[in-house]
Short mmCIF file of C-alpha atoms in Angstrom, two decimals:
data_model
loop_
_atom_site.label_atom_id
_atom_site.label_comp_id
_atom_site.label_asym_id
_atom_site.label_seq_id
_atom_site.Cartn_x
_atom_site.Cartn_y
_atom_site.Cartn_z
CA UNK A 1 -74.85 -192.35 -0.88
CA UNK A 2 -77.99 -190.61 0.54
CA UNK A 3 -79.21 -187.05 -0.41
CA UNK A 4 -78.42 -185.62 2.63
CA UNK A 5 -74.96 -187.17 3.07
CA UNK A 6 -73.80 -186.15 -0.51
CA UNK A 7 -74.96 -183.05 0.19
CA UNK A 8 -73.29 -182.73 3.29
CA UNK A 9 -69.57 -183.52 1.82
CA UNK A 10 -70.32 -180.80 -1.18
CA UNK A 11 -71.05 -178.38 1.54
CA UNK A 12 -67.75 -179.17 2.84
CA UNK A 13 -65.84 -179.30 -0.20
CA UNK A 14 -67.45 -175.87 -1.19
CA UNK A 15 -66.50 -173.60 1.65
CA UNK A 16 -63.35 -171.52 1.22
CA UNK A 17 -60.24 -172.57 2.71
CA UNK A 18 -61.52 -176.13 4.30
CA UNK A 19 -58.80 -179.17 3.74
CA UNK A 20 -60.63 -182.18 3.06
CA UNK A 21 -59.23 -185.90 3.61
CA UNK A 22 -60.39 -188.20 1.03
CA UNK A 23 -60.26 -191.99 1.24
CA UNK A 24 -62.92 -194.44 -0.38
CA UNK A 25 -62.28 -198.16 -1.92
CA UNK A 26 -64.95 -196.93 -4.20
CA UNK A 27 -63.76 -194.40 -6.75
CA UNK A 28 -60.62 -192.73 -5.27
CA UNK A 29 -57.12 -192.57 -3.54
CA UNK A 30 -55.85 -190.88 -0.82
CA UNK A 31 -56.12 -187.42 -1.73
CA UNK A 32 -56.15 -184.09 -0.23
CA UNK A 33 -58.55 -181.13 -1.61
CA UNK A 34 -57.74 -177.38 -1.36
CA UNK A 35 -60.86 -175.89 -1.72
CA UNK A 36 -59.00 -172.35 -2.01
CA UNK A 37 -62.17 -170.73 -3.97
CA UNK A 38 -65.25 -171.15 -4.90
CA UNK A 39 -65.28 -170.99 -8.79
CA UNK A 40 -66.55 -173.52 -11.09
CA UNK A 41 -65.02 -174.31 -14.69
CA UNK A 42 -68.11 -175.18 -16.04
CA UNK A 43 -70.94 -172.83 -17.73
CA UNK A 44 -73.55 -174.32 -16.04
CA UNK A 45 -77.36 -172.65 -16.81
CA UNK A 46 -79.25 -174.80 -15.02
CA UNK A 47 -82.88 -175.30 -15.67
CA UNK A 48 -85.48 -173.60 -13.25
CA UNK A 49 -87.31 -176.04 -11.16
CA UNK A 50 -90.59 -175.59 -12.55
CA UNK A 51 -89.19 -176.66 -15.98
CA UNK A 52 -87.28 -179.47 -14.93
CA UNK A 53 -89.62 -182.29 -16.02
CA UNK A 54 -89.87 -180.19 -19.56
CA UNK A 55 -86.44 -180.20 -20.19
CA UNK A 56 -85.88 -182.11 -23.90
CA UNK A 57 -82.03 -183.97 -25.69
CA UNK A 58 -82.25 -183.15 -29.25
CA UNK A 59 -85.81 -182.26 -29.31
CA UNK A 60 -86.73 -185.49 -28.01
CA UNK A 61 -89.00 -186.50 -24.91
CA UNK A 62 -89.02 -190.34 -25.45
CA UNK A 63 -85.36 -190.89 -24.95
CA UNK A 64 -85.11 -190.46 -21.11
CA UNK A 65 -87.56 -190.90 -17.68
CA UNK A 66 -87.32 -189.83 -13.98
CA UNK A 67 -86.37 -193.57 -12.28
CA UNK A 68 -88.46 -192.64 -9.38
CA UNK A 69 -91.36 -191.21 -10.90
CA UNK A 70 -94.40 -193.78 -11.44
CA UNK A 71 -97.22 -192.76 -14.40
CA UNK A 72 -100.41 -194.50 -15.26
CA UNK A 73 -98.35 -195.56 -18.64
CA UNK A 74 -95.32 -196.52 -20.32
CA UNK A 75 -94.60 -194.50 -23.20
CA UNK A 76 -92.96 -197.18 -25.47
CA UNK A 77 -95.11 -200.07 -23.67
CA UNK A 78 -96.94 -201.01 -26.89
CA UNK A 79 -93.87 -202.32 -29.20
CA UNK A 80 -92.43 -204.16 -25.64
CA UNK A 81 -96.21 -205.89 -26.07
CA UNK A 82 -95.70 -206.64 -29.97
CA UNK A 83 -92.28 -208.02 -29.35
CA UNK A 84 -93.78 -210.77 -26.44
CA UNK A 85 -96.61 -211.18 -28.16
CA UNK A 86 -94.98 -212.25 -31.15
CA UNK A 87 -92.33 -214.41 -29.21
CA UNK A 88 -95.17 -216.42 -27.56
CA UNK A 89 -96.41 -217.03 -30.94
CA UNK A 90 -93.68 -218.13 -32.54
CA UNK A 91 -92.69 -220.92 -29.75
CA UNK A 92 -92.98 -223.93 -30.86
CA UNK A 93 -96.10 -226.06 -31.12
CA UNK A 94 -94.81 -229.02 -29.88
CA UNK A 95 -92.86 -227.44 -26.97
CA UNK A 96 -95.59 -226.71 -23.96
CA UNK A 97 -92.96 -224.45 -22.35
CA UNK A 98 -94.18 -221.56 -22.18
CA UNK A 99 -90.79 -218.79 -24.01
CA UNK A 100 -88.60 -217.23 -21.21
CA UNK A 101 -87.91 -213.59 -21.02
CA UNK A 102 -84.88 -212.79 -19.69
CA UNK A 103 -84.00 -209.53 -17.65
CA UNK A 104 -80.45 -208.26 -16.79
CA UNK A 105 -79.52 -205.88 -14.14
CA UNK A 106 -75.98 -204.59 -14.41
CA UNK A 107 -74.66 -202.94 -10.90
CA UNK A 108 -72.49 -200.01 -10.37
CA UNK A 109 -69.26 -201.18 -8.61
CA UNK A 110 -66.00 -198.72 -9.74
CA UNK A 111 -62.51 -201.26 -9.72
CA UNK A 112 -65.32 -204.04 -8.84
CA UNK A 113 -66.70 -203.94 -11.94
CA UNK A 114 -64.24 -206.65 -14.02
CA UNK A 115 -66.23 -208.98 -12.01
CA UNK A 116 -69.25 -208.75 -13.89
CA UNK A 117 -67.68 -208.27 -17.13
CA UNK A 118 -65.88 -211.93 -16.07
CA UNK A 119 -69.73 -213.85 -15.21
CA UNK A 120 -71.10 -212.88 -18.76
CA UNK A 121 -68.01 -213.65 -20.49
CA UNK A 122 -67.78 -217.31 -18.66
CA UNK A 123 -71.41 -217.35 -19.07
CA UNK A 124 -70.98 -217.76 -22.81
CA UNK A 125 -67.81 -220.12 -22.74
CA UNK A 126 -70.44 -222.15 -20.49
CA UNK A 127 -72.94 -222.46 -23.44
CA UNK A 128 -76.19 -221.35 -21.38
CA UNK A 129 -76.10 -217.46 -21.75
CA UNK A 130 -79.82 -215.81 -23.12
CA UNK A 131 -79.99 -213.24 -25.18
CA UNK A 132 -81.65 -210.95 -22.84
CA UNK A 133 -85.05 -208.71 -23.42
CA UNK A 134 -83.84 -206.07 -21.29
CA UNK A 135 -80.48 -204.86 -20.14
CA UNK A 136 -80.26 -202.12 -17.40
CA UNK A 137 -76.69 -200.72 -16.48
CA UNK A 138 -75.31 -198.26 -13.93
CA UNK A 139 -72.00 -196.61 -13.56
CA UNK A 140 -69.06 -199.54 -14.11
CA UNK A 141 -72.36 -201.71 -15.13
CA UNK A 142 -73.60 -199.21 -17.91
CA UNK A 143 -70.38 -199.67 -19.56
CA UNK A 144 -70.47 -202.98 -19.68
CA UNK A 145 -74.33 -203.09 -21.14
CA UNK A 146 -73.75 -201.87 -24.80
CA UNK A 147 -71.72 -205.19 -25.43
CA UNK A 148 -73.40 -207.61 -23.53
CA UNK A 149 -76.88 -206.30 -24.91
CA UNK A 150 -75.78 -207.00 -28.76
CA UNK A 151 -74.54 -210.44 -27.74
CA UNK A 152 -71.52 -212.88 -27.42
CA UNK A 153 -69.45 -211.38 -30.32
CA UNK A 154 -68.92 -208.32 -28.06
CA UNK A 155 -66.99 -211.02 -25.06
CA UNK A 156 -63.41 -209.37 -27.33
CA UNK A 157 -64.16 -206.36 -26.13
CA UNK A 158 -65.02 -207.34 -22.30
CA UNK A 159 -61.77 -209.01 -22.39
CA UNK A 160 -59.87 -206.29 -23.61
CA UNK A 161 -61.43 -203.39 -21.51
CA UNK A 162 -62.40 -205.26 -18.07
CA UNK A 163 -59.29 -207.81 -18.09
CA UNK A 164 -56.66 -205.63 -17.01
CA UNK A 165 -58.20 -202.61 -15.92
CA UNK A 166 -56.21 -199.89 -14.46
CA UNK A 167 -56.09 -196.31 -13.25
CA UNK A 168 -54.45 -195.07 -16.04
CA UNK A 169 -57.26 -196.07 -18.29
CA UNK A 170 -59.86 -194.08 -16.43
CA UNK A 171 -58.41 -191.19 -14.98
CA UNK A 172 -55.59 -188.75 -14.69
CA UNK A 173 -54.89 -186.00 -11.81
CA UNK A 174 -55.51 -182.55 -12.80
CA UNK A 175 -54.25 -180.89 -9.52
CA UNK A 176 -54.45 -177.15 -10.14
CA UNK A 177 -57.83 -177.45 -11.23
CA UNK A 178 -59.02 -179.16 -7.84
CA UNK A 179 -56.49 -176.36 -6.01
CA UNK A 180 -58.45 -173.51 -7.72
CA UNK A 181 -61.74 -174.51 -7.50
CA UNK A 182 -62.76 -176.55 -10.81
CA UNK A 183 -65.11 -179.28 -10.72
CA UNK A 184 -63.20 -182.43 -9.62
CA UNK A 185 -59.46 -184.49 -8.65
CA UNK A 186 -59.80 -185.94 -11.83
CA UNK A 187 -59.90 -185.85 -15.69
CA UNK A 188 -61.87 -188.39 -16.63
CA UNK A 189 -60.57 -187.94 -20.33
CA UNK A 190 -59.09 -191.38 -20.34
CA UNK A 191 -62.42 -193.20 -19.69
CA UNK A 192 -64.09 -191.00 -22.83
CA UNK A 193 -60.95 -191.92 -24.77
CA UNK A 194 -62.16 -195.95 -23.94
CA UNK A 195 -65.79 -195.27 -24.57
CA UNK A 196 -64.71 -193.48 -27.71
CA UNK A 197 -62.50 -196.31 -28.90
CA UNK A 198 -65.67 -198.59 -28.39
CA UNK A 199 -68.64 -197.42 -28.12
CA UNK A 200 -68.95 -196.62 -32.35
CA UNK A 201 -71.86 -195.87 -34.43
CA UNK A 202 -72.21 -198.90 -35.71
CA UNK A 203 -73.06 -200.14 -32.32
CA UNK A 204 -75.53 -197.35 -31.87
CA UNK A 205 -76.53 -198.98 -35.08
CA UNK A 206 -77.50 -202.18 -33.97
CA UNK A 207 -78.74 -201.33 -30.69
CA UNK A 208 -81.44 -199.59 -32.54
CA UNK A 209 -82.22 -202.80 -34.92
CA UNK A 210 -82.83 -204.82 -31.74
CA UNK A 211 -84.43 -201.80 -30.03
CA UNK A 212 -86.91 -202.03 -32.83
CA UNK A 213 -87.33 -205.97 -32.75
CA UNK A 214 -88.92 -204.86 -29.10
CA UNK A 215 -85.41 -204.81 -26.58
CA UNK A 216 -84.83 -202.34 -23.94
CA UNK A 217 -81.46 -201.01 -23.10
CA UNK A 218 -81.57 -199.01 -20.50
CA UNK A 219 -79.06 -196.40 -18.21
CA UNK A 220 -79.11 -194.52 -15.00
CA UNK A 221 -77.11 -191.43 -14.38
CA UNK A 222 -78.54 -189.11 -11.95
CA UNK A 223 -79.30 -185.27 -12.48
CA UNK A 224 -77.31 -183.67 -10.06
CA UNK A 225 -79.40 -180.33 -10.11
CA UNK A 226 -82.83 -182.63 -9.42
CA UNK A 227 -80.79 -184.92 -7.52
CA UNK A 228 -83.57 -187.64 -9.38
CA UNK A 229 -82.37 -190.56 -10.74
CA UNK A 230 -82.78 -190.69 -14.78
CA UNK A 231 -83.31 -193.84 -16.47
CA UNK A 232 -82.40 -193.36 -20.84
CA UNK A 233 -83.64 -195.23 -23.07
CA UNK A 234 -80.41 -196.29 -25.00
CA UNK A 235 -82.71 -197.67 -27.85
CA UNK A 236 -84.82 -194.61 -28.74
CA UNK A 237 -81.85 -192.41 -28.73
CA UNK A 238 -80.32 -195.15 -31.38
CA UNK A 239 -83.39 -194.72 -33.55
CA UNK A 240 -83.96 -191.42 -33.92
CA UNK A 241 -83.00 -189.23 -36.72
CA UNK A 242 -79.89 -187.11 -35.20
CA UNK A 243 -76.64 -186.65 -36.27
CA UNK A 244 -75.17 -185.97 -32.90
CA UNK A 245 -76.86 -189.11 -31.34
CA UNK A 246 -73.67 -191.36 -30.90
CA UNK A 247 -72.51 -187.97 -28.98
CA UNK A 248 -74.95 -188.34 -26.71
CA UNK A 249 -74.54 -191.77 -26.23
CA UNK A 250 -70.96 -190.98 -25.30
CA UNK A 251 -71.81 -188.54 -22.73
CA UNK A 252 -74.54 -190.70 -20.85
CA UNK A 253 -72.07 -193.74 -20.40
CA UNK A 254 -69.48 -191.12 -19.17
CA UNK A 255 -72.05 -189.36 -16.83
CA UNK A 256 -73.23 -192.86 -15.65
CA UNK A 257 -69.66 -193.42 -14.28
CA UNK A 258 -68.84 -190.11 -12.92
CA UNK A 259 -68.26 -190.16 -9.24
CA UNK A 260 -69.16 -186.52 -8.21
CA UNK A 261 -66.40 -184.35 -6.75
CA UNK A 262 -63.63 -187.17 -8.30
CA UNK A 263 -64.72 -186.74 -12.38
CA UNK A 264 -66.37 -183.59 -13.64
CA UNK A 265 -70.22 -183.86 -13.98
CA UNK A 266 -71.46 -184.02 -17.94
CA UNK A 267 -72.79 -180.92 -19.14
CA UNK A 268 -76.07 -181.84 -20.94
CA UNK A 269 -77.69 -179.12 -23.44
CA UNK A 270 -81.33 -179.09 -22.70
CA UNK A 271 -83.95 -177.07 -24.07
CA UNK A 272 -87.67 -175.78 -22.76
CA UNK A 273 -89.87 -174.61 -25.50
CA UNK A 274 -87.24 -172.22 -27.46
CA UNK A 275 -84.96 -171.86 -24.01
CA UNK A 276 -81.59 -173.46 -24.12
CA UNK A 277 -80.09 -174.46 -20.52
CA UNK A 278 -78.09 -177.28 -19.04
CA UNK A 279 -78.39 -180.09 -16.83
CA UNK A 280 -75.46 -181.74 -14.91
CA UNK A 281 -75.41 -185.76 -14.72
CA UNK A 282 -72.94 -187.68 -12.73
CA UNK A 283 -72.98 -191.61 -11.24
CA UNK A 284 -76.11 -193.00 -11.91
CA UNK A 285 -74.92 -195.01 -8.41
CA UNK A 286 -75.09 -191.41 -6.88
CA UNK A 287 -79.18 -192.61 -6.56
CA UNK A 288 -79.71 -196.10 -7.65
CA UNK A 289 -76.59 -199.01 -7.65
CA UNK A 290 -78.96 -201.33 -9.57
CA UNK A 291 -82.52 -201.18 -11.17
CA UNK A 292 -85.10 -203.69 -12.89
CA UNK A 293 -87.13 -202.04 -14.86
CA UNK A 294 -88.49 -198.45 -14.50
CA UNK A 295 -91.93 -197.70 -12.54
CA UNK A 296 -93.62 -196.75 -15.92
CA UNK A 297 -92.78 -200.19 -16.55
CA UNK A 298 -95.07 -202.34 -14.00
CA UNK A 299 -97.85 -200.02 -14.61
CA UNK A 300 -98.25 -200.98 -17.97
CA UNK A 301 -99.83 -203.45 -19.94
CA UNK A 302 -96.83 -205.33 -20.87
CA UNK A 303 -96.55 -206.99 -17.13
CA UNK A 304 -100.21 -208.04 -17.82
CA UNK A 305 -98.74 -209.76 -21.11
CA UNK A 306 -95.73 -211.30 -18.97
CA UNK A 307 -98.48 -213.57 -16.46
CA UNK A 308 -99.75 -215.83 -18.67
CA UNK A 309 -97.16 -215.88 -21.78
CA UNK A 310 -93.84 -216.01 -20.25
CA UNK A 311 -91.58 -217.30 -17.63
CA UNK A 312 -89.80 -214.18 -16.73
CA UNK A 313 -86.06 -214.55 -15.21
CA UNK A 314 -84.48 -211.59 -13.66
CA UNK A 315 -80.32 -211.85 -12.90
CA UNK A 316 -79.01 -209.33 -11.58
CA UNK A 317 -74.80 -209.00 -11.28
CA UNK A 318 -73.61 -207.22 -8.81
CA UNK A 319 -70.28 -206.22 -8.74
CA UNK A 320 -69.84 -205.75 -5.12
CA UNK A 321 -69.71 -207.70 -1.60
CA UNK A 322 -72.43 -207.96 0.51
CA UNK A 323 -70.13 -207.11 3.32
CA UNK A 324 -67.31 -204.53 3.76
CA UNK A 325 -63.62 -205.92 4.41
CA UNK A 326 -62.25 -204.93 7.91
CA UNK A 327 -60.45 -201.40 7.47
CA UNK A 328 -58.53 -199.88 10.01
CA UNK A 329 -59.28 -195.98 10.28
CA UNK A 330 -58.07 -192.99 11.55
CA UNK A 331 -59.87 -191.30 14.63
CA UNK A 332 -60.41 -187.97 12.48
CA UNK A 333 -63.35 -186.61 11.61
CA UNK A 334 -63.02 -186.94 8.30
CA UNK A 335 -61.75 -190.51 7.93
CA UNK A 336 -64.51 -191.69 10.19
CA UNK A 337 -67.11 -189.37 8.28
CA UNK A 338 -66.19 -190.99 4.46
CA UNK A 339 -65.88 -194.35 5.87
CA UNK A 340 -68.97 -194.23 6.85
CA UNK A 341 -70.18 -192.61 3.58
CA UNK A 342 -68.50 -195.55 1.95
CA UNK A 343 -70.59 -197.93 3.87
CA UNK A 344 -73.81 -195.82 2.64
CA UNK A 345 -73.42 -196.49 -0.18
CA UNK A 346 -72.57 -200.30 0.57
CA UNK A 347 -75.73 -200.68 2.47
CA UNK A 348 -77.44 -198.90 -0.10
CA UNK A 349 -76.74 -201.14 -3.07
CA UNK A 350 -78.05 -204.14 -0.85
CA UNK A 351 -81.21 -202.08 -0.30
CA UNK A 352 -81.68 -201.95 -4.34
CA UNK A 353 -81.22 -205.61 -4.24
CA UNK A 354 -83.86 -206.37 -1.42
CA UNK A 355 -85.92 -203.56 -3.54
CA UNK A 356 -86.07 -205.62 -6.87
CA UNK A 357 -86.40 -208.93 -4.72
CA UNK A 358 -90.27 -207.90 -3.64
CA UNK A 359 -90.62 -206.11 -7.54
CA UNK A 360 -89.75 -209.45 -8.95
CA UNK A 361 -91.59 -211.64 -6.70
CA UNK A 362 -94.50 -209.21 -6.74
CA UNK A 363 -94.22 -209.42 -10.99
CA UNK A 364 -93.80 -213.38 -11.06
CA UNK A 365 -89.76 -212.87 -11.92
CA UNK A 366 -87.63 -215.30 -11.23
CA UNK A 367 -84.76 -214.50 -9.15
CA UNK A 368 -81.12 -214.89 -9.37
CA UNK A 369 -78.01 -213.19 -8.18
CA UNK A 370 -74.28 -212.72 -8.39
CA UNK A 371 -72.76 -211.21 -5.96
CA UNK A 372 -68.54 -210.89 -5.05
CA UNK A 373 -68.54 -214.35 -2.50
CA UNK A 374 -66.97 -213.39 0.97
CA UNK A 375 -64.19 -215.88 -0.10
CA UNK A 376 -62.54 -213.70 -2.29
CA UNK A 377 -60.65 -211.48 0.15
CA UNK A 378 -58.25 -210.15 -2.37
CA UNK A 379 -57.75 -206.40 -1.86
CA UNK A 380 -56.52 -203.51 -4.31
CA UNK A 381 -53.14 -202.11 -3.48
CA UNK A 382 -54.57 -198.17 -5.22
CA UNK A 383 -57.35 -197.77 -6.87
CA UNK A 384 -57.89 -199.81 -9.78
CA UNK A 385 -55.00 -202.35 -9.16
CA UNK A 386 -54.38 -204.34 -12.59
CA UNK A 387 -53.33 -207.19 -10.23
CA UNK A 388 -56.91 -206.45 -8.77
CA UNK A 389 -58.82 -205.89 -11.25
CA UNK A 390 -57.75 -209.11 -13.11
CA UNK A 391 -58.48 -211.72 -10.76
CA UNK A 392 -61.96 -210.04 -10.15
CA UNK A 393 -62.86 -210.75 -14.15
CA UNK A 394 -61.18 -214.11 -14.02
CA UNK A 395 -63.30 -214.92 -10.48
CA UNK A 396 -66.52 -214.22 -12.40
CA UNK A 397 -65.00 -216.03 -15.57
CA UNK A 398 -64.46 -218.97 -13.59
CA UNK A 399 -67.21 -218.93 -11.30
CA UNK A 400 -69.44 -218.52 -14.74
CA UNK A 401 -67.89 -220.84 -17.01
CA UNK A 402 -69.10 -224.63 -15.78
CA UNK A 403 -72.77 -222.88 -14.49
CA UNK A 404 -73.09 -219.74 -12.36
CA UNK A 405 -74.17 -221.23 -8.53
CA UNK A 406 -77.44 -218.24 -9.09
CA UNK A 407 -78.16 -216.82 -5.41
CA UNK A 408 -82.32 -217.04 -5.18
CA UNK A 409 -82.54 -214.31 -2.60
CA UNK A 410 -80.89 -210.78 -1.31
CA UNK A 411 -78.05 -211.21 1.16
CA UNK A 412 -79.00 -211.93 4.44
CA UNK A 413 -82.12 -212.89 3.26
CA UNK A 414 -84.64 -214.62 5.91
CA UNK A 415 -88.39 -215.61 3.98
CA UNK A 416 -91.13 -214.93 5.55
CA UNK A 417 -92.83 -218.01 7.73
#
């Protein structure tokens, strides 16, 4: 949703003694907040403006970037270069194909998300699935990025988290806490309970082998105090020396999911200098539904090194439609103000698409896209509806498994003549 409309329904949600209507396909169910006080349950220090871009995890400046912010350099550009470089070398001499490098852009998308979770898995049982360079994730796509980044052995766990998906694995109601003024509807302690169960150090292990090799995996959440998008690098966090890493990890794929208002914002521990404050991350959707690649990335060298070495594919899943289902509302203000919210952030996530469309035609990408076709009219009877959720992951799985029909354009798309 936009700045100024997610700022808008906090204002509402904050005032003492409003009663706000809640209904979204999105995130949440029909619900009904009390905002009785004004408290918060977290101990929030947040830090000052000024400071904001100074703000360090662990001692560490290399493991995160603003997602909007655009520098004359890359940090890490110069092993990305090593790794192509070395690919192009190593193709072989008697193939005059040039290597491919291979991109993947993992959506945001709540009870939607089975469906991408469904196109890689069917991508493998098809035979044709890359091993991609880079792996971006947001929200319900983040999730999904730490398995499909270290390959097909990880489709067991797809199948087991994104198969049968339903409520009761990602949240519970904590009532009294939204009566009395905490910070959201929901626990969320179910989905850290799944990315617990998962998400192990030995995966943070091998993330940083490939990370090393020259890979990128990287996550959005969005700092709710900056209200800036933040792009980590998954990698750099798995390679550093820290013995509280994996925790980290943990709380960025929570954060990445976190609808605001629904599941509590992650409390980050920051530091400036010898200063210790906090930051506050929720749904990397919150500011971006998809991303390519970061704008520190295109003003490095490394896109130089794509031109002439590679043939660069982008896919991008998203785990969305690229049109809402009809929906019958209510004539109140609220149900006609979070509809319309709801289609924000709809019209939104297109945007993003049409956004990395002209970055990847700009960059010499090739590119291709999955969306949720308009055939599938299927619709959740709550919020994350096994019955739902399930033939989402077995659309993709099917539409994936004899070739994925790639879309070459944005929704709605009309070229230029």
């Amino acid at each position: 949703m936009t700045d100024r409309l997610f700022n808008a329904l906090y204002s509402i949600v904050k005032d003492c003694g409003l009663i706000l209507k809640v209904f979204t396909k999105y995130s949440l169910s029909l619900v009904t907040i009390f905002a009785v006080g004004c408290a918060t349950s977290l101990n929030h220090v947040p830090v000052p403006q000024e400071f904001i871009s100074q703000a360090t995890i662990l001692e560490t400046s290399n493991i995160r970037f603003w997602g909007d912010e655009e520098s004359t350099e890359y940090r890490s550009s110069d092993d990305i270069i090593q790794w192509l470089e070395q690919r192009a070398q190593n193709k072989n001499s008697n193939n005059l194909s040039l290597p491919v490098l291979n991109v993947l852009a993992l959506s945001g998308g709540g009870e939607d998300g089975p469906f991408a979770a469904g196109v890689i898995t069917g991508w493998t049982r098809n035979g044709d699935r890359p091993q991609f360079d880079v792996v971006t994730g947001v929200s319900a796509g983040a999730l999904i990025s730490p398995f499909v980044f270290l390959g097909p052995e990880y489709d067991d766990v797809l199948f087991e988290i994104f198969a049968n998906l339903e409520a009761d694995h990602i949240y519970r109601p904590q009532i009294f806490s939204g009566l009395f003024g905490g910070s959201a509807l929901y626990s969320s302690r179910p989905l850290k309970e799944l990315i617990h169960k998962h998400v192990t150090a030995k995966i943070l292990n091998q993330i940083a082998i490939e990370h090393r090799k020259g890979r990128r995996l990287w996550i959005g959440t969005t700092n709710l105090d900056a209200g800036r998008p933040v792009i980590w690098d998954i990698g750099a966090l798995a390679a550093i020396q820290k013995p509280n890493k994996l925790d980290i990890f943990h709380k960025i794929l929570l954060a990445s999911s976190s609808v605001p208002g629904l599941f509590p914002p992650v409390l980050m521990g920051v530091t400036v200098g010898d200063k210790s404050y906090t930051e506050l991350h929720v749904d990397g959707g919150v500011t971006r539904q998809v991303f390519f690649y970061p704008p520190q990335f295109a003003k490095s060298r490394a896109v130089k090194v794509l031109s002439d070495k590679f043939n660069a594919k982008l896919y991008i899943i998203r785990s969305g439609r690229s049109q809402a289902l009809y929906e019958p509302i209510e004539t109140s203000t609220y149900s006609i103000a979070l509809r319309s919210i709801m289609m924000t952030m709809q019209n939104k996530a297109i945007g993003d698409l049409y956004r990395i469309y002209e970055t990847a035609k700009r960059d010499g990408f090739d590119y291709n896209l999955a969306i949720i076709p308009e055939t599938f009219d299927q619709e959740p009877k709550s919020d994350f509806d096994a019955d739902y959720t399930n033939s989402l992951f077995y659309l993709g799985y099917e539409l994936s498994k004899n070739g994925y029909p790639w879309i070459k354009a944005p929704p709605e798309f009309t070229p230029n003549e």
